[in-house]
JSON list of C-alpha atoms in Angstrom, two decimals:
[
{"chain": "A", "resi": 1, "resn": "UNK", "atom": "CA", "xyz": [-65.12, -93.21, 65.50]},
{"chain": "A", "resi": 2, "resn": "UNK", "atom": "CA", "xyz": [-61.56, -91.99, 66.17]},
{"chain": "A", "resi": 3, "resn": "UNK", "atom": "CA", "xyz": [-60.55, -95.41, 67.56]},
{"chain": "A", "resi": 4, "resn": "UNK", "atom": "CA", "xyz": [-61.92, -97.12, 64.45]},
{"chain": "A", "resi": 5, "resn": "UNK", "atom": "CA", "xyz": [-59.78, -94.88, 62.22]},
{"chain": "A", "resi": 6, "resn": "UNK", "atom": "CA", "xyz": [-56.69, -95.50, 64.38]},
{"chain": "A", "resi": 7, "resn": "UNK", "atom": "CA", "xyz": [-57.17, -99.28, 64.35]},
{"chain": "A", "resi": 8, "resn": "UNK", "atom": "CA", "xyz": [-57.82, -99.15, 60.60]},
{"chain": "A", "resi": 9, "resn": "UNK", "atom": "CA", "xyz": [-54.49, -97.35, 60.24]},
{"chain": "A", "resi": 10, "resn": "UNK", "atom": "CA", "xyz": [-52.73, -99.98, 62.36]},
{"chain": "A", "resi": 11, "resn": "UNK", "atom": "CA", "xyz": [-54.18, -102.78, 60.24]},
{"chain": "A", "resi": 12, "resn": "UNK", "atom": "CA", "xyz": [-53.26, -100.99, 56.99]},
{"chain": "A", "resi": 13, "resn": "UNK", "atom": "CA", "xyz": [-49.73, -100.29, 58.24]},
{"chain": "A", "resi": 14, "resn": "UNK", "atom": "CA", "xyz": [-48.90, -103.79, 59.49]},
{"chain": "A", "resi": 15, "resn": "UNK", "atom": "CA", "xyz": [-50.59, -105.62, 56.60]},
{"chain": "A", "resi": 16, "resn": "UNK", "atom": "CA", "xyz": [-49.35, -103.48, 53.68]},
{"chain": "A", "resi": 17, "resn": "UNK", "atom": "CA", "xyz": [-47.56, -100.14, 54.24]},
{"chain": "A", "resi": 18, "resn": "UNK", "atom": "CA", "xyz": [-44.82, -101.61, 56.40]},
{"chain": "A", "resi": 19, "resn": "UNK", "atom": "CA", "xyz": [-43.70, -103.85, 53.53]},
{"chain": "A", "resi": 20, "resn": "UNK", "atom": "CA", "xyz": [-43.53, -101.21, 50.79]},
{"chain": "A", "resi": 21, "resn": "UNK", "atom": "CA", "xyz": [-39.99, -100.39, 49.55]},
{"chain": "A", "resi": 22, "resn": "UNK", "atom": "CA", "xyz": [-37.76, -97.77, 51.18]},
{"chain": "A", "resi": 23, "resn": "UNK", "atom": "CA", "xyz": [-38.31, -94.07, 50.56]},
{"chain": "A", "resi": 24, "resn": "UNK", "atom": "CA", "xyz": [-35.04, -94.11, 48.58]},
{"chain": "A", "resi": 25, "resn": "UNK", "atom": "CA", "xyz": [-36.47, -96.56, 46.04]},
{"chain": "A", "resi": 26, "resn": "UNK", "atom": "CA", "xyz": [-35.94, -95.17, 42.52]},
{"chain": "A", "resi": 27, "resn": "UNK", "atom": "CA", "xyz": [-38.74, -93.14, 40.91]},
{"chain": "A", "resi": 28, "resn": "UNK", "atom": "CA", "xyz": [-41.56, -94.02, 43.37]},
{"chain": "A", "resi": 29, "resn": "UNK", "atom": "CA", "xyz": [-39.74, -93.69, 46.71]},
{"chain": "A", "resi": 30, "resn": "UNK", "atom": "CA", "xyz": [-41.23, -90.28, 47.50]},
{"chain": "A", "resi": 31, "resn": "UNK", "atom": "CA", "xyz": [-44.75, -91.65, 46.84]},
{"chain": "A", "resi": 32, "resn": "UNK", "atom": "CA", "xyz": [-44.13, -94.65, 49.11]},
{"chain": "A", "resi": 33, "resn": "UNK", "atom": "CA", "xyz": [-42.85, -92.29, 51.82]},
{"chain": "A", "resi": 34, "resn": "UNK", "atom": "CA", "xyz": [-46.07, -90.26, 51.55]},
{"chain": "A", "resi": 35, "resn": "UNK", "atom": "CA", "xyz": [-48.26, -93.40, 51.73]},
{"chain": "A", "resi": 36, "resn": "UNK", "atom": "CA", "xyz": [-46.57, -94.57, 54.95]},
{"chain": "A", "resi": 37, "resn": "UNK", "atom": "CA", "xyz": [-46.78, -91.01, 56.35]},
{"chain": "A", "resi": 38, "resn": "UNK", "atom": "CA", "xyz": [-50.55, -90.85, 55.65]},
{"chain": "A", "resi": 39, "resn": "UNK", "atom": "CA", "xyz": [-51.06, -94.21, 57.34]},
{"chain": "A", "resi": 40, "resn": "UNK", "atom": "CA", "xyz": [-49.03, -93.21, 60.42]},
{"chain": "A", "resi": 41, "resn": "UNK", "atom": "CA", "xyz": [-50.78, -89.82, 60.55]},
{"chain": "A", "resi": 42, "resn": "UNK", "atom": "CA", "xyz": [-53.99, -91.78, 61.23]},
{"chain": "A", "resi": 43, "resn": "UNK", "atom": "CA", "xyz": [-52.32, -93.84, 63.94]},
{"chain": "A", "resi": 44, "resn": "UNK", "atom": "CA", "xyz": [-49.93, -91.54, 65.83]},
{"chain": "A", "resi": 45, "resn": "UNK", "atom": "CA", "xyz": [-50.91, -88.90, 68.34]},
{"chain": "A", "resi": 46, "resn": "UNK", "atom": "CA", "xyz": [-48.88, -86.44, 66.21]},
{"chain": "A", "resi": 47, "resn": "UNK", "atom": "CA", "xyz": [-47.11, -86.95, 62.89]},
{"chain": "A", "resi": 48, "resn": "UNK", "atom": "CA", "xyz": [-45.75, -83.67, 61.52]},
{"chain": "A", "resi": 49, "resn": "UNK", "atom": "CA", "xyz": [-45.03, -82.91, 57.89]},
{"chain": "A", "resi": 50, "resn": "UNK", "atom": "CA", "xyz": [-41.94, -84.45, 56.33]},
{"chain": "A", "resi": 51, "resn": "UNK", "atom": "CA", "xyz": [-41.82, -87.21, 58.98]},
{"chain": "A", "resi": 52, "resn": "UNK", "atom": "CA", "xyz": [-40.55, -90.40, 57.39]},
{"chain": "A", "resi": 53, "resn": "UNK", "atom": "CA", "xyz": [-41.29, -93.91, 58.61]},
{"chain": "A", "resi": 54, "resn": "UNK", "atom": "CA", "xyz": [-39.13, -96.42, 56.75]},
{"chain": "A", "resi": 55, "resn": "UNK", "atom": "CA", "xyz": [-39.81, -99.98, 55.68]},
{"chain": "A", "resi": 56, "resn": "UNK", "atom": "CA", "xyz": [-40.40, -102.61, 58.40]},
{"chain": "A", "resi": 57, "resn": "UNK", "atom": "CA", "xyz": [-40.44, -100.09, 61.28]},
{"chain": "A", "resi": 58, "resn": "UNK", "atom": "CA", "xyz": [-42.26, -101.54, 64.31]},
{"chain": "A", "resi": 59, "resn": "UNK", "atom": "CA", "xyz": [-43.97, -99.39, 66.95]},
{"chain": "A", "resi": 60, "resn": "UNK", "atom": "CA", "xyz": [-46.70, -101.53, 68.53]},
{"chain": "A", "resi": 61, "resn": "UNK", "atom": "CA", "xyz": [-50.10, -99.92, 68.13]},
{"chain": "A", "resi": 62, "resn": "UNK", "atom": "CA", "xyz": [-48.44, -96.47, 68.19]},
{"chain": "A", "resi": 63, "resn": "UNK", "atom": "CA", "xyz": [-51.40, -94.41, 69.43]},
{"chain": "A", "resi": 64, "resn": "UNK", "atom": "CA", "xyz": [-49.20, -92.35, 71.79]},
{"chain": "A", "resi": 65, "resn": "UNK", "atom": "CA", "xyz": [-46.31, -91.71, 69.37]},
{"chain": "A", "resi": 66, "resn": "UNK", "atom": "CA", "xyz": [-45.40, -88.13, 68.52]},
{"chain": "A", "resi": 67, "resn": "UNK", "atom": "CA", "xyz": [-42.95, -87.44, 65.71]},
{"chain": "A", "resi": 68, "resn": "UNK", "atom": "CA", "xyz": [-41.77, -83.96, 64.80]},
{"chain": "A", "resi": 69, "resn": "UNK", "atom": "CA", "xyz": [-41.15, -82.14, 61.54]},
{"chain": "A", "resi": 70, "resn": "UNK", "atom": "CA", "xyz": [-38.52, -83.67, 59.23]},
{"chain": "A", "resi": 71, "resn": "UNK", "atom": "CA", "xyz": [-37.77, -86.62, 61.53]},
{"chain": "A", "resi": 72, "resn": "UNK", "atom": "CA", "xyz": [-37.42, -90.26, 60.58]},
{"chain": "A", "resi": 73, "resn": "UNK", "atom": "CA", "xyz": [-37.84, -93.73, 62.00]},
{"chain": "A", "resi": 74, "resn": "UNK", "atom": "CA", "xyz": [-35.26, -95.98, 60.37]},
{"chain": "A", "resi": 75, "resn": "UNK", "atom": "CA", "xyz": [-35.73, -99.16, 58.39]},
{"chain": "A", "resi": 76, "resn": "UNK", "atom": "CA", "xyz": [-36.50, -102.13, 60.64]},
{"chain": "A", "resi": 77, "resn": "UNK", "atom": "CA", "xyz": [-36.41, -99.90, 63.74]},
{"chain": "A", "resi": 78, "resn": "UNK", "atom": "CA", "xyz": [-38.22, -101.08, 66.84]},
{"chain": "A", "resi": 79, "resn": "UNK", "atom": "CA", "xyz": [-39.48, -98.23, 68.97]},
{"chain": "A", "resi": 80, "resn": "UNK", "atom": "CA", "xyz": [-41.84, -98.11, 71.95]},
{"chain": "A", "resi": 81, "resn": "UNK", "atom": "CA", "xyz": [-45.47, -97.13, 71.41]},
{"chain": "A", "resi": 82, "resn": "UNK", "atom": "CA", "xyz": [-45.10, -94.21, 73.83]},
{"chain": "A", "resi": 83, "resn": "UNK", "atom": "CA", "xyz": [-42.21, -92.23, 72.34]},
{"chain": "A", "resi": 84, "resn": "UNK", "atom": "CA", "xyz": [-41.89, -88.53, 71.63]},
{"chain": "A", "resi": 85, "resn": "UNK", "atom": "CA", "xyz": [-39.53, -87.75, 68.74]},
{"chain": "A", "resi": 86, "resn": "UNK", "atom": "CA", "xyz": [-38.55, -84.09, 68.22]},
{"chain": "A", "resi": 87, "resn": "UNK", "atom": "CA", "xyz": [-37.76, -82.19, 65.01]},
{"chain": "A", "resi": 88, "resn": "UNK", "atom": "CA", "xyz": [-34.96, -83.07, 62.58]},
{"chain": "A", "resi": 89, "resn": "UNK", "atom": "CA", "xyz": [-34.19, -86.47, 64.12]},
{"chain": "A", "resi": 90, "resn": "UNK", "atom": "CA", "xyz": [-32.29, -88.99, 61.98]},
{"chain": "A", "resi": 91, "resn": "UNK", "atom": "CA", "xyz": [-32.62, -92.64, 62.96]},
{"chain": "A", "resi": 92, "resn": "UNK", "atom": "CA", "xyz": [-30.57, -95.33, 61.26]},
{"chain": "A", "resi": 93, "resn": "UNK", "atom": "CA", "xyz": [-31.59, -98.85, 60.32]},
{"chain": "A", "resi": 94, "resn": "UNK", "atom": "CA", "xyz": [-32.18, -101.50, 62.98]},
{"chain": "A", "resi": 95, "resn": "UNK", "atom": "CA", "xyz": [-32.37, -99.09, 65.93]},
{"chain": "A", "resi": 96, "resn": "UNK", "atom": "CA", "xyz": [-34.02, -100.66, 68.99]},
{"chain": "A", "resi": 97, "resn": "UNK", "atom": "CA", "xyz": [-35.39, -98.57, 71.84]},
{"chain": "A", "resi": 98, "resn": "UNK", "atom": "CA", "xyz": [-36.73, -100.35, 74.92]},
{"chain": "A", "resi": 99, "resn": "UNK", "atom": "CA", "xyz": [-39.31, -98.79, 77.25]},
{"chain": "A", "resi": 100, "resn": "UNK", "atom": "CA", "xyz": [-39.92, -101.75, 79.56]},
{"chain": "A", "resi": 101, "resn": "UNK", "atom": "CA", "xyz": [-37.90, -104.44, 81.26]},
{"chain": "A", "resi": 102, "resn": "UNK", "atom": "CA", "xyz": [-38.43, -107.69, 83.13]},
{"chain": "A", "resi": 103, "resn": "UNK", "atom": "CA", "xyz": [-38.54, -107.48, 86.90]},
{"chain": "A", "resi": 104, "resn": "UNK", "atom": "CA", "xyz": [-35.88, -109.55, 88.65]},
{"chain": "A", "resi": 105, "resn": "UNK", "atom": "CA", "xyz": [-35.81, -108.27, 92.25]},
{"chain": "A", "resi": 106, "resn": "UNK", "atom": "CA", "xyz": [-37.09, -111.46, 93.87]},
{"chain": "A", "resi": 107, "resn": "UNK", "atom": "CA", "xyz": [-35.05, -114.64, 93.93]},
{"chain": "A", "resi": 108, "resn": "UNK", "atom": "CA", "xyz": [-37.77, -116.85, 95.40]},
{"chain": "A", "resi": 109, "resn": "UNK", "atom": "CA", "xyz": [-39.73, -116.96, 92.14]},
{"chain": "A", "resi": 110, "resn": "UNK", "atom": "CA", "xyz": [-38.52, -117.24, 88.54]},
{"chain": "A", "resi": 111, "resn": "UNK", "atom": "CA", "xyz": [-37.93, -113.95, 86.70]},
{"chain": "A", "resi": 112, "resn": "UNK", "atom": "CA", "xyz": [-40.36, -115.12, 84.05]},
{"chain": "A", "resi": 113, "resn": "UNK", "atom": "CA", "xyz": [-43.19, -114.95, 86.63]},
{"chain": "A", "resi": 114, "resn": "UNK", "atom": "CA", "xyz": [-42.24, -111.54, 88.07]},
{"chain": "A", "resi": 115, "resn": "UNK", "atom": "CA", "xyz": [-43.78, -109.53, 85.25]},
{"chain": "A", "resi": 116, "resn": "UNK", "atom": "CA", "xyz": [-42.35, -106.40, 83.73]},
{"chain": "A", "resi": 117, "resn": "UNK", "atom": "CA", "xyz": [-41.99, -102.76, 84.58]},
{"chain": "A", "resi": 118, "resn": "UNK", "atom": "CA", "xyz": [-42.69, -99.90, 82.23]},
{"chain": "A", "resi": 119, "resn": "UNK", "atom": "CA", "xyz": [-41.02, -96.52, 82.19]},
{"chain": "A", "resi": 120, "resn": "UNK", "atom": "CA", "xyz": [-42.42, -93.08, 81.33]},
{"chain": "A", "resi": 121, "resn": "UNK", "atom": "CA", "xyz": [-42.60, -92.05, 77.67]},
{"chain": "A", "resi": 122, "resn": "UNK", "atom": "CA", "xyz": [-39.24, -92.08, 75.94]},
{"chain": "A", "resi": 123, "resn": "UNK", "atom": "CA", "xyz": [-38.15, -88.68, 74.59]},
{"chain": "A", "resi": 124, "resn": "UNK", "atom": "CA", "xyz": [-35.77, -87.92, 71.73]},
{"chain": "A", "resi": 125, "resn": "UNK", "atom": "CA", "xyz": [-35.20, -84.17, 71.60]},
{"chain": "A", "resi": 126, "resn": "UNK", "atom": "CA", "xyz": [-34.58, -82.11, 68.42]},
{"chain": "A", "resi": 127, "resn": "UNK", "atom": "CA", "xyz": [-31.62, -82.49, 66.06]},
{"chain": "A", "resi": 128, "resn": "UNK", "atom": "CA", "xyz": [-30.51, -85.98, 67.13]},
{"chain": "A", "resi": 129, "resn": "UNK", "atom": "CA", "xyz": [-28.68, -88.51, 64.94]},
{"chain": "A", "resi": 130, "resn": "UNK", "atom": "CA", "xyz": [-28.98, -92.15, 66.01]},
{"chain": "A", "resi": 131, "resn": "UNK", "atom": "CA", "xyz": [-26.68, -94.42, 64.01]},
{"chain": "A", "resi": 132, "resn": "UNK", "atom": "CA", "xyz": [-27.42, -97.85, 62.61]},
{"chain": "A", "resi": 133, "resn": "UNK", "atom": "CA", "xyz": [-27.86, -100.82, 64.97]},
{"chain": "A", "resi": 134, "resn": "UNK", "atom": "CA", "xyz": [-28.04, -98.67, 68.13]},
{"chain": "A", "resi": 135, "resn": "UNK", "atom": "CA", "xyz": [-29.71, -100.19, 71.20]},
{"chain": "A", "resi": 136, "resn": "UNK", "atom": "CA", "xyz": [-31.14, -97.85, 73.83]},
{"chain": "A", "resi": 137, "resn": "UNK", "atom": "CA", "xyz": [-32.11, -99.39, 77.16]},
{"chain": "A", "resi": 138, "resn": "UNK", "atom": "CA", "xyz": [-35.27, -98.42, 79.07]},
{"chain": "A", "resi": 139, "resn": "UNK", "atom": "CA", "xyz": [-33.84, -96.44, 81.97]},
{"chain": "A", "resi": 140, "resn": "UNK", "atom": "CA", "xyz": [-32.23, -93.90, 79.62]},
{"chain": "A", "resi": 141, "resn": "UNK", "atom": "CA", "xyz": [-35.57, -92.12, 79.17]},
{"chain": "A", "resi": 142, "resn": "UNK", "atom": "CA", "xyz": [-34.27, -89.18, 77.12]},
{"chain": "A", "resi": 143, "resn": "UNK", "atom": "CA", "xyz": [-31.82, -88.47, 74.34]},
{"chain": "A", "resi": 144, "resn": "UNK", "atom": "CA", "xyz": [-30.91, -84.80, 74.61]},
{"chain": "A", "resi": 145, "resn": "UNK", "atom": "CA", "xyz": [-30.88, -82.15, 71.90]},
{"chain": "A", "resi": 146, "resn": "UNK", "atom": "CA", "xyz": [-28.07, -82.29, 69.33]},
{"chain": "A", "resi": 147, "resn": "UNK", "atom": "CA", "xyz": [-26.77, -85.71, 70.40]},
{"chain": "A", "resi": 148, "resn": "UNK", "atom": "CA", "xyz": [-25.02, -88.05, 67.96]},
{"chain": "A", "resi": 149, "resn": "UNK", "atom": "CA", "xyz": [-25.00, -91.76, 68.82]},
{"chain": "A", "resi": 150, "resn": "UNK", "atom": "CA", "xyz": [-22.42, -93.80, 66.92]},
{"chain": "A", "resi": 151, "resn": "UNK", "atom": "CA", "xyz": [-23.47, -96.91, 65.00]},
{"chain": "A", "resi": 152, "resn": "UNK", "atom": "CA", "xyz": [-23.65, -100.10, 67.05]},
{"chain": "A", "resi": 153, "resn": "UNK", "atom": "CA", "xyz": [-23.70, -98.31, 70.42]},
{"chain": "A", "resi": 154, "resn": "UNK", "atom": "CA", "xyz": [-25.55, -99.59, 73.47]},
{"chain": "A", "resi": 155, "resn": "UNK", "atom": "CA", "xyz": [-26.90, -96.60, 75.40]},
{"chain": "A", "resi": 156, "resn": "UNK", "atom": "CA", "xyz": [-27.41, -97.30, 79.12]},
{"chain": "A", "resi": 157, "resn": "UNK", "atom": "CA", "xyz": [-27.69, -93.76, 80.52]},
{"chain": "A", "resi": 158, "resn": "UNK", "atom": "CA", "xyz": [-28.45, -90.16, 79.56]},
{"chain": "A", "resi": 159, "resn": "UNK", "atom": "CA", "xyz": [-25.83, -87.67, 78.36]},
{"chain": "A", "resi": 160, "resn": "UNK", "atom": "CA", "xyz": [-25.75, -83.85, 78.11]},
{"chain": "A", "resi": 161, "resn": "UNK", "atom": "CA", "xyz": [-27.01, -81.90, 75.10]},
{"chain": "A", "resi": 162, "resn": "UNK", "atom": "CA", "xyz": [-24.77, -81.93, 72.02]},
{"chain": "A", "resi": 163, "resn": "UNK", "atom": "CA", "xyz": [-22.90, -85.06, 73.07]},
{"chain": "A", "resi": 164, "resn": "UNK", "atom": "CA", "xyz": [-21.20, -87.43, 70.68]},
{"chain": "A", "resi": 165, "resn": "UNK", "atom": "CA", "xyz": [-21.40, -90.85, 72.27]},
{"chain": "A", "resi": 166, "resn": "UNK", "atom": "CA", "xyz": [-20.46, -94.36, 71.20]},
{"chain": "A", "resi": 167, "resn": "UNK", "atom": "CA", "xyz": [-19.45, -97.82, 72.29]},
{"chain": "A", "resi": 168, "resn": "UNK", "atom": "CA", "xyz": [-20.83, -100.62, 74.43]},
{"chain": "A", "resi": 169, "resn": "UNK", "atom": "CA", "xyz": [-21.72, -99.31, 76.89]},
{"chain": "A", "resi": 170, "resn": "UNK", "atom": "CA", "xyz": [-21.88, -95.88, 75.24]},
{"chain": "A", "resi": 171, "resn": "UNK", "atom": "CA", "xyz": [-19.43, -93.32, 76.60]},
{"chain": "A", "resi": 172, "resn": "UNK", "atom": "CA", "xyz": [-19.04, -89.62, 75.97]},
{"chain": "A", "resi": 173, "resn": "UNK", "atom": "CA", "xyz": [-16.57, -89.10, 73.11]},
{"chain": "A", "resi": 174, "resn": "UNK", "atom": "CA", "xyz": [-16.82, -85.32, 73.09]},
{"chain": "A", "resi": 175, "resn": "UNK", "atom": "CA", "xyz": [-19.28, -82.43, 73.10]},
{"chain": "A", "resi": 176, "resn": "UNK", "atom": "CA", "xyz": [-20.33, -80.66, 69.88]},
{"chain": "A", "resi": 177, "resn": "UNK", "atom": "CA", "xyz": [-20.84, -77.22, 71.45]},
{"chain": "A", "resi": 178, "resn": "UNK", "atom": "CA", "xyz": [-18.43, -74.33, 70.96]},
{"chain": "A", "resi": 179, "resn": "UNK", "atom": "CA", "xyz": [-17.71, -71.52, 73.40]},
{"chain": "A", "resi": 180, "resn": "UNK", "atom": "CA", "xyz": [-17.77, -67.81, 72.49]},
{"chain": "A", "resi": 181, "resn": "UNK", "atom": "CA", "xyz": [-14.22, -68.10, 71.01]},
{"chain": "A", "resi": 182, "resn": "UNK", "atom": "CA", "xyz": [-15.33, -70.91, 68.66]},
{"chain": "A", "resi": 183, "resn": "UNK", "atom": "CA", "xyz": [-13.47, -73.59, 70.65]},
{"chain": "A", "resi": 184, "resn": "UNK", "atom": "CA", "xyz": [-15.10, -76.96, 71.34]},
{"chain": "A", "resi": 185, "resn": "UNK", "atom": "CA", "xyz": [-16.23, -77.31, 74.94]}
]
C-alpha cells in the first residue's frame, strides 16, 4: 500500500504540482507551497514542516530524499533521488547536483558502453546557502554546515564547515567562523 501512495505522489507531482506557480506568487503562493509540500510528503522518506519545493524542481522518483525543517529546493533545481538535506537550507534557482557519473577508465571500448557509477547519498548539512545556477559534481558527497556557495559556482570538492566558496572550480573565499575574540578565522 505504501508503494502505491508513493507512486501516486510521484504521478501527482510530475503531472500537476511541479507546474504550479512559485511559492512567492501573489495571494495564493503560500497555498501552492503547501500543496507541493503535501505531495512531496507522500513521496520523500522525510519531509519536515516548512520544507519548500519550488516550481519545476526535479528529483527522480525521490523515495530516498530527506529534507529538514525550513529548507528549500529551488525553482528548476535538479537533485539526486538519494539526497539528505538538513535544516534551514536555502537553494537557489537552477541548482544541479549530480550523484552519478559515466565510467571512462577503459580506452578499448567507447565511454557510452562503459556504464555509470553511483556515489553514496549526497548530504547537505544544516544552515547552507546554495546560490543560483550552482553545479555540484558527484564526488563532492557533502556540503558542510554553514557553507555559502556563490551563484554560478562549480563545486568539485568538499570544504570545511562555515566556508564561503565560489568560482569555477569553486575555491575557498573565506571562513565565516569567529574566534573567541570575535575575529574571523
